[in-house]
Coordinates of N, CA and C in Angstrom, one line a residue:
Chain A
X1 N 115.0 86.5 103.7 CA 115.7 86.2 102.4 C 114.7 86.4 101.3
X2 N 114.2 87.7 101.2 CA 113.5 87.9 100.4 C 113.7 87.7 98.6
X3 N 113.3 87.1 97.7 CA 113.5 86.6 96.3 C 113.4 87.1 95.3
X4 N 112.5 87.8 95.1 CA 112.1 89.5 94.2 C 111.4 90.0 95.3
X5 N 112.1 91.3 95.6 CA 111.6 92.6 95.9 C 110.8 93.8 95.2
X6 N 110.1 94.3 95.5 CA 109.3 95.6 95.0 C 109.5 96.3 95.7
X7 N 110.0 97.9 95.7 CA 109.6 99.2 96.3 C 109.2 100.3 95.1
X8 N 108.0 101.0 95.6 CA 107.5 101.0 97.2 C 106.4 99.6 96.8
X9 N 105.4 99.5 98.0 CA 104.5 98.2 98.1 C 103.1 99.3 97.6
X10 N 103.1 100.4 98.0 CA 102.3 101.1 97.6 C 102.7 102.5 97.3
X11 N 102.0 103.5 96.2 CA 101.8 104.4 95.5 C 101.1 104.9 94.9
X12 N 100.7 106.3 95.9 CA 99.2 107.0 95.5 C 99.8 108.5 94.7
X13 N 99.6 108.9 94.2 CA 100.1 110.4 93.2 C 99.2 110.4 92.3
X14 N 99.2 111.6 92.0 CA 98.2 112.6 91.2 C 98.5 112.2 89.8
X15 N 97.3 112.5 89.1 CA 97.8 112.5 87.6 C 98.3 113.4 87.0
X16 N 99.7 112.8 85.9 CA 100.7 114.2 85.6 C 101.7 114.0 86.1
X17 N 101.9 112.7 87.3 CA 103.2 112.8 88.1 C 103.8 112.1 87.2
X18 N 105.1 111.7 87.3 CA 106.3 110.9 87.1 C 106.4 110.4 88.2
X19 N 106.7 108.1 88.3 CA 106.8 107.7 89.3 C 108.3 106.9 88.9
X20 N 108.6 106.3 89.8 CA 109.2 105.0 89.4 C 108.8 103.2 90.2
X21 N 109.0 102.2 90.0 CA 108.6 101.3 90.5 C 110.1 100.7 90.9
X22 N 111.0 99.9 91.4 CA 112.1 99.3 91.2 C 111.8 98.1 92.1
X23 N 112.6 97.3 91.3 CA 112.6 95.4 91.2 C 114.1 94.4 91.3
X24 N 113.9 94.3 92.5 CA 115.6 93.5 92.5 C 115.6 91.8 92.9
X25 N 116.1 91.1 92.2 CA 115.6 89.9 92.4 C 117.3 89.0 93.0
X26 N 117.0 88.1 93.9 CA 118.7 87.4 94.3 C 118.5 86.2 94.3
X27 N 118.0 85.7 93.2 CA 117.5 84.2 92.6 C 118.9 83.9 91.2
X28 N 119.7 85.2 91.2 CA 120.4 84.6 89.7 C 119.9 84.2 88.8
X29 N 119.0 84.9 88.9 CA 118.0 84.3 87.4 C 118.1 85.8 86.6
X30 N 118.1 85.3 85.0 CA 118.9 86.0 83.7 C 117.6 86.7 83.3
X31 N 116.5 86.3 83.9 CA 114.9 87.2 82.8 C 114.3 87.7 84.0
X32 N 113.8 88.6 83.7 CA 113.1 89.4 84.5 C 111.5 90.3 83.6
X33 N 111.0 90.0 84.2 CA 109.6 90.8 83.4 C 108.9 92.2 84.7
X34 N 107.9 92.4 83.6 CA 107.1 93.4 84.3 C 105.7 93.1 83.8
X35 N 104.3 92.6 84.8 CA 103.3 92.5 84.8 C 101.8 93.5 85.3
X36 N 101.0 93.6 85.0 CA 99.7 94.5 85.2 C 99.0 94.2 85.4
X37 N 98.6 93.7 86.7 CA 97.2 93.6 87.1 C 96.2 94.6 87.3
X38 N 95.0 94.2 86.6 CA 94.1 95.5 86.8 C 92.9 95.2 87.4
X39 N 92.1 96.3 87.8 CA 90.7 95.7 88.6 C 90.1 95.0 88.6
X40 N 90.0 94.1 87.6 CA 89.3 92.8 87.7 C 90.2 91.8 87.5
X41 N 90.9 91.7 88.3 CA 92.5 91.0 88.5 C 93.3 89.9 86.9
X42 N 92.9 91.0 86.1 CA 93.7 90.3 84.7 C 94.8 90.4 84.9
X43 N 96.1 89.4 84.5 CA 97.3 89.8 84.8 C 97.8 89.9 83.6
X44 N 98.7 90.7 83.0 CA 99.1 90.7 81.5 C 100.9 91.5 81.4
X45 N 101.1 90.8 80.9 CA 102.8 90.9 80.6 C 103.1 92.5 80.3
X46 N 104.1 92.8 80.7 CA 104.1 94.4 79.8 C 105.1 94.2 79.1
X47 N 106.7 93.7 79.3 CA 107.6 94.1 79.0 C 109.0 92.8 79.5
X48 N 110.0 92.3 79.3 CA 111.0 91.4 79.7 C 112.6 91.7 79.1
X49 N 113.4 91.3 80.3 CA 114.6 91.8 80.2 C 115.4 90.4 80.1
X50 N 116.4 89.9 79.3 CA 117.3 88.9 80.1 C 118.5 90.0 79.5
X51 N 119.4 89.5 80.8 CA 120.7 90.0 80.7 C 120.7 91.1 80.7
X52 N 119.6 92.4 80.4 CA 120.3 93.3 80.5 C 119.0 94.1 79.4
X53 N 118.9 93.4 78.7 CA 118.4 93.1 77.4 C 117.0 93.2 76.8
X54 N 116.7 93.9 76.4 CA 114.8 94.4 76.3 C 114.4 93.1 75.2
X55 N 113.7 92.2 75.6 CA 113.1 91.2 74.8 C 111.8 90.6 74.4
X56 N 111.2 91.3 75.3 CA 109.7 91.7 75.5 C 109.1 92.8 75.3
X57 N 108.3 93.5 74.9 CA 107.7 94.9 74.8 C 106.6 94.5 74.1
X58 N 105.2 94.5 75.1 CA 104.2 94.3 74.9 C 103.5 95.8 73.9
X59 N 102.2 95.9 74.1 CA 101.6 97.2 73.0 C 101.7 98.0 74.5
X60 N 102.6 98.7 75.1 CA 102.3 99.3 76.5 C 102.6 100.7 75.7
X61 N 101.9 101.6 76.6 CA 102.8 103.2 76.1 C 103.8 103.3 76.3
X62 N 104.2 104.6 75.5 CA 105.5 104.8 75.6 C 105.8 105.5 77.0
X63 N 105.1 105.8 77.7 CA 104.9 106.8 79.0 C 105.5 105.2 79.6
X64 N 105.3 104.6 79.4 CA 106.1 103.2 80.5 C 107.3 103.0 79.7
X65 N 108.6 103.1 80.6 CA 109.6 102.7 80.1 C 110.4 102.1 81.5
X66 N 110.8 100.6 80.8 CA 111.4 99.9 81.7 C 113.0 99.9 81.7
X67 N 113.8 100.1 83.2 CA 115.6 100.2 82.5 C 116.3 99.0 83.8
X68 N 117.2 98.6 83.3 CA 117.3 97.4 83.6 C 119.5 97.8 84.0
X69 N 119.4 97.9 85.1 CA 120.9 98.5 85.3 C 122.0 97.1 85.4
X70 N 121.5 95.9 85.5 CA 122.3 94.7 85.7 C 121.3 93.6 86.0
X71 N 121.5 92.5 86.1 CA 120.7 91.6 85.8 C 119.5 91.4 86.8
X72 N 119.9 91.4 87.8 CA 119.7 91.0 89.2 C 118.3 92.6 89.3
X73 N 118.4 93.6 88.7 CA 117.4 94.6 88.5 C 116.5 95.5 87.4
X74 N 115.6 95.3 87.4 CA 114.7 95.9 86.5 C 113.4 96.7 87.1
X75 N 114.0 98.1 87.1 CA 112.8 99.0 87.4 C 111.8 99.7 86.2
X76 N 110.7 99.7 86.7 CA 109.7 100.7 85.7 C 109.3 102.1 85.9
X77 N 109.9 103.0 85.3 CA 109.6 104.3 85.2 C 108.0 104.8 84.4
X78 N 107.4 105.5 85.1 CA 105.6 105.8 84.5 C 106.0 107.5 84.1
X79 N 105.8 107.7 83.1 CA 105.8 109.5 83.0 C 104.2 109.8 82.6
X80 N 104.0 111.1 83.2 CA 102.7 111.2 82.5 C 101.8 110.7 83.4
X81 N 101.2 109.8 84.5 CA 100.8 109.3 84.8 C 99.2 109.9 84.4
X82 N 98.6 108.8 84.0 CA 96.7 108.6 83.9 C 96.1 107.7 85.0
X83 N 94.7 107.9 84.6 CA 93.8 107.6 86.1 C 94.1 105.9 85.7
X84 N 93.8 105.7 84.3 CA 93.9 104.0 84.0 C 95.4 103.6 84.3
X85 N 95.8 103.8 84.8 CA 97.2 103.5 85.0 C 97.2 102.6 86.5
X86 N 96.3 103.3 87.4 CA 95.8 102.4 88.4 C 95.4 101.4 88.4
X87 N 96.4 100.6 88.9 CA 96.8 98.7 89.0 C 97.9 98.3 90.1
X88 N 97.7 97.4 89.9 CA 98.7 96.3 90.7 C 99.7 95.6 90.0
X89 N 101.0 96.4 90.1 CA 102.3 96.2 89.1 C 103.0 94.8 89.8
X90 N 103.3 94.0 88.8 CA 104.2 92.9 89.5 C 106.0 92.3 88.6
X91 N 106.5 92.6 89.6 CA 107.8 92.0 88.9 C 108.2 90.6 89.1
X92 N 108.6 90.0 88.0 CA 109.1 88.5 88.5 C 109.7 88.1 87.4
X93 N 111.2 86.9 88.0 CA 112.4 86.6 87.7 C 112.4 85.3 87.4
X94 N 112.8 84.3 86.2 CA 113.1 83.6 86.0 C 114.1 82.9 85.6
X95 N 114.4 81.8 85.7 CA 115.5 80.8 85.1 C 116.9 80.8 85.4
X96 N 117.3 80.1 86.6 CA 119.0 79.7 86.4 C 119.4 79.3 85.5
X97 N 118.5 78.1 85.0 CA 119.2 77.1 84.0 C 118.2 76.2 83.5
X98 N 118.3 76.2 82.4 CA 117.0 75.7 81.3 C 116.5 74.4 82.1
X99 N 115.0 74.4 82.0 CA 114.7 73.3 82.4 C 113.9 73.6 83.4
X100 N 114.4 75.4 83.8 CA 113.7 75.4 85.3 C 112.7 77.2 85.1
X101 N 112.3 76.6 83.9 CA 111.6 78.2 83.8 C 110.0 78.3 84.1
X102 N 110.6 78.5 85.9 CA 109.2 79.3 86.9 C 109.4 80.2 87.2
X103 N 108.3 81.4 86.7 CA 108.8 82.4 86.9 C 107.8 82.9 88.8
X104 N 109.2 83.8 89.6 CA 108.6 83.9 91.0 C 108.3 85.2 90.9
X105 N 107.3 85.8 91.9 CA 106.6 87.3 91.5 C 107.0 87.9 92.6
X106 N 107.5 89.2 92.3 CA 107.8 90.2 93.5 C 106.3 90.2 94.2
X107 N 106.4 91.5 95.0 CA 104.7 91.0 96.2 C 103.9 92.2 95.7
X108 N 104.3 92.4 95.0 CA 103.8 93.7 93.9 C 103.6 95.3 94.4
X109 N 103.1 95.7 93.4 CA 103.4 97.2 93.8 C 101.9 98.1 93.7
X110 N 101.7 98.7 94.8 CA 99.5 99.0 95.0 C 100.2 100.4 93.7
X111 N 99.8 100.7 92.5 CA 99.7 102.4 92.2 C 98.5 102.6 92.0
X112 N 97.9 103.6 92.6 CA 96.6 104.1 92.7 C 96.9 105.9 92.2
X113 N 96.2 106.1 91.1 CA 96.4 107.2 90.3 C 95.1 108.3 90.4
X114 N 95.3 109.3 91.6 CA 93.6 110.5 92.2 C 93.8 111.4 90.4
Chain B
X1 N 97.0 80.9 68.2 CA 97.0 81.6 69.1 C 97.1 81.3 70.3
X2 N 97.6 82.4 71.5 CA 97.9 81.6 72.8 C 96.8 82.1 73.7
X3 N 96.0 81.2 74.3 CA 94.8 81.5 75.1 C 95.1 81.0 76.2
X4 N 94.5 81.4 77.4 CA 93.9 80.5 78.6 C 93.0 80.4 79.0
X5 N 91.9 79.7 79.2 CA 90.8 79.9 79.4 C 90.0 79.1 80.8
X6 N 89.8 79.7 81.9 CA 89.1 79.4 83.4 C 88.1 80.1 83.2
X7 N 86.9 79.3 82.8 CA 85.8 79.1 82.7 C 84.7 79.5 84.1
X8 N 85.7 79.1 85.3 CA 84.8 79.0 86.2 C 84.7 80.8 86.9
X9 N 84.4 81.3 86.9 CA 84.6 83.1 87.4 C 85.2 82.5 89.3
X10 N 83.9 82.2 90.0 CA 83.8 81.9 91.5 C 83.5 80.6 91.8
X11 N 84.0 80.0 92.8 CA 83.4 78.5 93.0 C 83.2 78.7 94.8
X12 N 82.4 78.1 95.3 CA 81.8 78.3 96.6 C 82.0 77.3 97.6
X13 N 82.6 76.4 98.3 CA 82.6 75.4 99.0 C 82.7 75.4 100.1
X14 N 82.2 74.4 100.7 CA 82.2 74.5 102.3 C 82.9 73.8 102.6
X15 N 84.1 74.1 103.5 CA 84.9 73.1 104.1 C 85.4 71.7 103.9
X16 N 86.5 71.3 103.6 CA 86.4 69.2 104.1 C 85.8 69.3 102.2
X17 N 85.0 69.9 101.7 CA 84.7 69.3 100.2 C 86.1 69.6 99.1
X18 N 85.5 69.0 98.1 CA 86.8 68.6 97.4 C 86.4 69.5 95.8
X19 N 86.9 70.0 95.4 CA 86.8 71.2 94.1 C 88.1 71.4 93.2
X20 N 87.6 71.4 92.6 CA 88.3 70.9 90.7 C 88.2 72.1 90.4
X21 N 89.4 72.9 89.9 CA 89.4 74.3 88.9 C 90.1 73.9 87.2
X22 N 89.3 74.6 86.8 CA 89.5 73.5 85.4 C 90.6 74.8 84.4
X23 N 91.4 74.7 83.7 CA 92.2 75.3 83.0 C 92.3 74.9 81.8
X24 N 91.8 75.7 80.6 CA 91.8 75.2 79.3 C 93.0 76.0 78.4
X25 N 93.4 75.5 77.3 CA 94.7 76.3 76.7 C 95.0 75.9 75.3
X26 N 94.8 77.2 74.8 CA 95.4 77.1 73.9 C 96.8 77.5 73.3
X27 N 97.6 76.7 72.4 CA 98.7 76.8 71.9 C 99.1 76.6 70.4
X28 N 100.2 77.1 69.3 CA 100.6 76.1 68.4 C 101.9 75.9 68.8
X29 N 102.5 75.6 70.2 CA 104.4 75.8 70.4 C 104.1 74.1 70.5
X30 N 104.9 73.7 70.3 CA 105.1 72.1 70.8 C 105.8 72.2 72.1
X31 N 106.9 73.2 72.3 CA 107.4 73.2 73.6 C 106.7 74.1 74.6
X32 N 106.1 74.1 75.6 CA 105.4 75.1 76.7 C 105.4 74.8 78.0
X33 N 105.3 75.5 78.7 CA 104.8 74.7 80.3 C 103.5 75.9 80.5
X34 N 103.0 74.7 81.5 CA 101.8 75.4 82.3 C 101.8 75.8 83.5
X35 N 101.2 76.1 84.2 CA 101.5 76.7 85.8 C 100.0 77.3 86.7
X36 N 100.4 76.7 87.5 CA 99.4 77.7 88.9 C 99.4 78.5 89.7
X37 N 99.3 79.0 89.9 CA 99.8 80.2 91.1 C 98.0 80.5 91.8
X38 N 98.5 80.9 92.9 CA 97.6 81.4 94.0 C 97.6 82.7 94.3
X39 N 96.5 83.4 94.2 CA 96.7 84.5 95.0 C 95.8 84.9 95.8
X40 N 96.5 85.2 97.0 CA 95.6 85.2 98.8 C 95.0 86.3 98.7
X41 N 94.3 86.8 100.1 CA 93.9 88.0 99.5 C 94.4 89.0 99.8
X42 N 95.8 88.3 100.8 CA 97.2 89.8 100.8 C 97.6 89.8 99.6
X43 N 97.4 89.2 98.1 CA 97.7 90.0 97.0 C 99.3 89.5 96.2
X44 N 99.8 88.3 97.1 CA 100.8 88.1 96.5 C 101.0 87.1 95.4
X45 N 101.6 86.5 94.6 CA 102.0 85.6 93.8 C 102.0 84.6 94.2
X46 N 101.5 83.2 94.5 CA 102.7 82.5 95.1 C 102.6 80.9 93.7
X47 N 103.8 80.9 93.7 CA 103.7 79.6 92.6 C 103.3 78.2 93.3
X48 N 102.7 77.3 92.5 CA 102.3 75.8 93.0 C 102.7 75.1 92.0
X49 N 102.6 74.9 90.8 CA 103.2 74.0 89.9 C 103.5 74.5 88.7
X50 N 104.5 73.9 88.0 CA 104.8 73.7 87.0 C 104.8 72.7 85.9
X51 N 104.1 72.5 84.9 CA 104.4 71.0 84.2 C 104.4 71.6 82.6
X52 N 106.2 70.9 81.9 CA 106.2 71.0 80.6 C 105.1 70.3 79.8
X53 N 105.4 70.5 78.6 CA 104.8 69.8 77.7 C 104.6 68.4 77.2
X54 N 106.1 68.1 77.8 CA 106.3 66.5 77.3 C 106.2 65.7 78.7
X55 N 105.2 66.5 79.6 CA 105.5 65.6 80.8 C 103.9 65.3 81.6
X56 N 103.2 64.5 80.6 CA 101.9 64.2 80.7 C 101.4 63.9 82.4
X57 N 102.6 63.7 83.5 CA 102.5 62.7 84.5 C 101.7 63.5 85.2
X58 N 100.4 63.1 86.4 CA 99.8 63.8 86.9 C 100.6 64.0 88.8
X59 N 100.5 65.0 88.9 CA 100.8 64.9 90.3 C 100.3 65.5 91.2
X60 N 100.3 65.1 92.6 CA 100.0 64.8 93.5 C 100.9 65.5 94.6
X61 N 100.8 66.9 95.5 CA 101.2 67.3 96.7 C 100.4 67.4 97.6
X62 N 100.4 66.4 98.7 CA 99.3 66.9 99.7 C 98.0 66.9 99.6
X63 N 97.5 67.9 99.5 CA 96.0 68.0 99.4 C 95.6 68.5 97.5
X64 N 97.1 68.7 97.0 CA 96.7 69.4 95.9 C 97.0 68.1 94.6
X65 N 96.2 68.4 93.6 CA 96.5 67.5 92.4 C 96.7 68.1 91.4
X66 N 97.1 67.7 90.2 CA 96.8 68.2 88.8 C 96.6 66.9 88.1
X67 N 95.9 67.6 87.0 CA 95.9 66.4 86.1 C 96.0 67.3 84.6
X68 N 96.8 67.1 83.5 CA 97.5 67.2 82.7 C 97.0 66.4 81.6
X69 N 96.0 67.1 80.6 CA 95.5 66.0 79.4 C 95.8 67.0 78.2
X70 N 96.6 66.2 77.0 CA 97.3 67.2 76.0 C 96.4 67.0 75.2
X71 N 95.3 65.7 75.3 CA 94.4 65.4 74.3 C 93.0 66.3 74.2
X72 N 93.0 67.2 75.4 CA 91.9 68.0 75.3 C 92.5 69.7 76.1
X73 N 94.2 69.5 75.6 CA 94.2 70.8 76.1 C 93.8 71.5 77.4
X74 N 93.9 70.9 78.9 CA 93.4 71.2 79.7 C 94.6 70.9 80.6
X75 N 94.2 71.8 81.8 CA 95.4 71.3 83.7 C 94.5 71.5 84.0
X76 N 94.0 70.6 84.6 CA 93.1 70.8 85.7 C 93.9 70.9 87.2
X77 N 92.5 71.8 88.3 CA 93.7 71.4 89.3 C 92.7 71.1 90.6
X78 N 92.9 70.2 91.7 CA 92.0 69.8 92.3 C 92.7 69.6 94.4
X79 N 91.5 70.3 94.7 CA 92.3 70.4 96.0 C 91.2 69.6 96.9
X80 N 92.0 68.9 97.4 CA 90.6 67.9 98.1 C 90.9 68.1 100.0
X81 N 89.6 67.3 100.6 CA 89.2 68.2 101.9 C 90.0 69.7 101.7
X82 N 88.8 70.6 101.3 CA 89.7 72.0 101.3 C 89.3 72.4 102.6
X83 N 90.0 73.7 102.5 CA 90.3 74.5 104.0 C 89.9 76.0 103.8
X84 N 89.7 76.5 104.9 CA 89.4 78.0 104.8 C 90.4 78.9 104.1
X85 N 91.5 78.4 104.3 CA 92.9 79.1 103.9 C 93.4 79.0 102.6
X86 N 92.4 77.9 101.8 CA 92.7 77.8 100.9 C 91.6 78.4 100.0
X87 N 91.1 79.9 100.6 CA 90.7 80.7 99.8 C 91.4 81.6 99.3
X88 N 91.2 82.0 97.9 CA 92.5 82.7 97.6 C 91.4 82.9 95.6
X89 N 92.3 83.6 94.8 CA 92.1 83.7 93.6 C 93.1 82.5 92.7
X90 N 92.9 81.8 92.2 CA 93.8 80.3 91.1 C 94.1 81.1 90.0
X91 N 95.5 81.1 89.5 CA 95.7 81.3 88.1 C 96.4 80.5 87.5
X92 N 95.3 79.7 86.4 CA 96.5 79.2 85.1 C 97.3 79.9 84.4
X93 N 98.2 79.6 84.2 CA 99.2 80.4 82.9 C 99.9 79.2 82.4
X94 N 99.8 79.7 81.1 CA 100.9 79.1 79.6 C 102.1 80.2 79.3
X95 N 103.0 79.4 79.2 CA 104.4 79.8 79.4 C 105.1 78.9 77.7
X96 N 105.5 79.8 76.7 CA 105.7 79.3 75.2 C 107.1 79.5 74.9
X97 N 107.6 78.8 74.5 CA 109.6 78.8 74.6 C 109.4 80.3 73.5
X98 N 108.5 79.9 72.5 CA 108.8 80.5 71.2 C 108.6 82.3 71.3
X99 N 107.6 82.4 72.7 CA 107.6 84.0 73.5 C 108.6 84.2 74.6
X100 N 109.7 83.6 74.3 CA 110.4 83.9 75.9 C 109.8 83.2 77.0
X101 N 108.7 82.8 77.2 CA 108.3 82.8 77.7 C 107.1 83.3 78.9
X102 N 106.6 84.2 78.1 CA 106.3 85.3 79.0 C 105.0 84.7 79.0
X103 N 103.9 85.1 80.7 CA 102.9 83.7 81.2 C 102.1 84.6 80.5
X104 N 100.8 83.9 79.5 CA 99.7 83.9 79.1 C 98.9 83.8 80.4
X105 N 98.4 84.7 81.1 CA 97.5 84.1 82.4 C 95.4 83.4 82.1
X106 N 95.3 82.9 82.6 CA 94.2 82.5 82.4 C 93.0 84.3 83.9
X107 N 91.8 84.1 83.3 CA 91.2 85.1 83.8 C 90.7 85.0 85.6
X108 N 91.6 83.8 85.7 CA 91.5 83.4 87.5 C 90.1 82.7 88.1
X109 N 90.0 81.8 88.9 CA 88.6 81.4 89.6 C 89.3 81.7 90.8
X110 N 88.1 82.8 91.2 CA 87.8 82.9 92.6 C 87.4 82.0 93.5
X111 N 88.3 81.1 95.0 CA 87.9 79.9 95.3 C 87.2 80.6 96.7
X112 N 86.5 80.3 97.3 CA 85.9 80.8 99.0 C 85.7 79.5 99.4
X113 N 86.1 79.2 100.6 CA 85.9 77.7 101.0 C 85.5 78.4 102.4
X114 N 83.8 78.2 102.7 CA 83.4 78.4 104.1 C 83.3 77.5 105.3
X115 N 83.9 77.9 106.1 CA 83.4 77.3 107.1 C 82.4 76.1 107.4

């Protein structure tokens, strides 16, 4: 009964590719984000969705564009890919109902960029 | 401005001892919560606590504590007789109604509890 999902868990491609990341969460929870952890395990917000709804957009490129088909999912699309791009992507879902805003993390996503 | 600040990079302990990871934060939201999470060294997320703003009360699971002081801006978080397994990387985060709440993470203390 897994709670947020990530596929894939890992992703190695060349630079220049186009990837995608996708995030499905079955917690009923209305917000959904996208996080970046990088080599020295900073974690920093990219981007957040509730409902559907882009409400977040951190200073990220535009080569990162996040699309969100219904609530319950929010994938990240990378165009372009660069070597700095290699990190440890994480999705995670919050809030049924006010009061209860913890947000849970998918198990993240390895992209390693040769 | 919203900050987090874990001061401690690595902390080193042997077994059965008792270790305090300290979380400092800044804010101007009056409404916020704070939070911990763990991460093992398979890499995942995993959450441990939550405490709003208006809820000064310190608590107590098991082996794990917090303690919650608004007068100096701090969660501390404290795991006593620790264990091997409870090696892992600690993250504070601040969480601000007035951002959505999207987590401010603190820069993590690396815990190793040897043997």
């Amino acid at each position: 009964d897994t709670a947020v999902s990530q596929t894939p868990k890992y992703l190695v491609t060349q630079m220049g590719n186009d990837k995608s990341i996708k995030c499905e969460q079955n917690l009923g929870h209305d917000t959904m984000y996208w996080y970046k952890q990088d080599s020295k395990k900073f974690l920093k917000i990219m981007f957040s969705y509730n409902n559907k709804e882009l409400i977040i957009n951190e200073t990220v490129p535009n080569r990162f564009s996040p699309k969100s088909p219904d609530k319950a999912h929010l994938n990240l699309h990378i165009n372009s890919l660069e070597l700095g791009d290699s990190a440890v992507y994480f999705c995670a879902s919050c809030c049924a109902a006010s009061g209860q805003e913890t947000q849970y993390f998918g198990p993240g996503t390895r992209l390693l960029v040769l | 401005a919203q900050k987090v600040t874990q001061a401690q990079t690595e902390i080193s302990v042997v077994e059965k001892e008792d270790v305090t990871l300290d979380c400092v934060y800044e804010t101007r939201d009056t409404t916020y919560y704070l939070f911990w999470y763990k991460q093992p060294p398979s890499g995942e997320l995993v959450f441990l606590i939550r405490r709003n703003s208006f809820d000064e009360q310190n608590e107590i699971s098991g082996r794990y504590s917090w303690n919650f002081q608004k007068s100096t801006s701090s969660f501390n978080f404290t795991i006593t007789a620790s264990q091997v397994v409870d090696s892992a990387v600690y993250f504070c985060a601040l969480g601000e109604m007035d951002s959505s709440y999207k987590l401010i993470f603190g820069s993590g203390t690396r815990l190793l509890v040897r043997p």
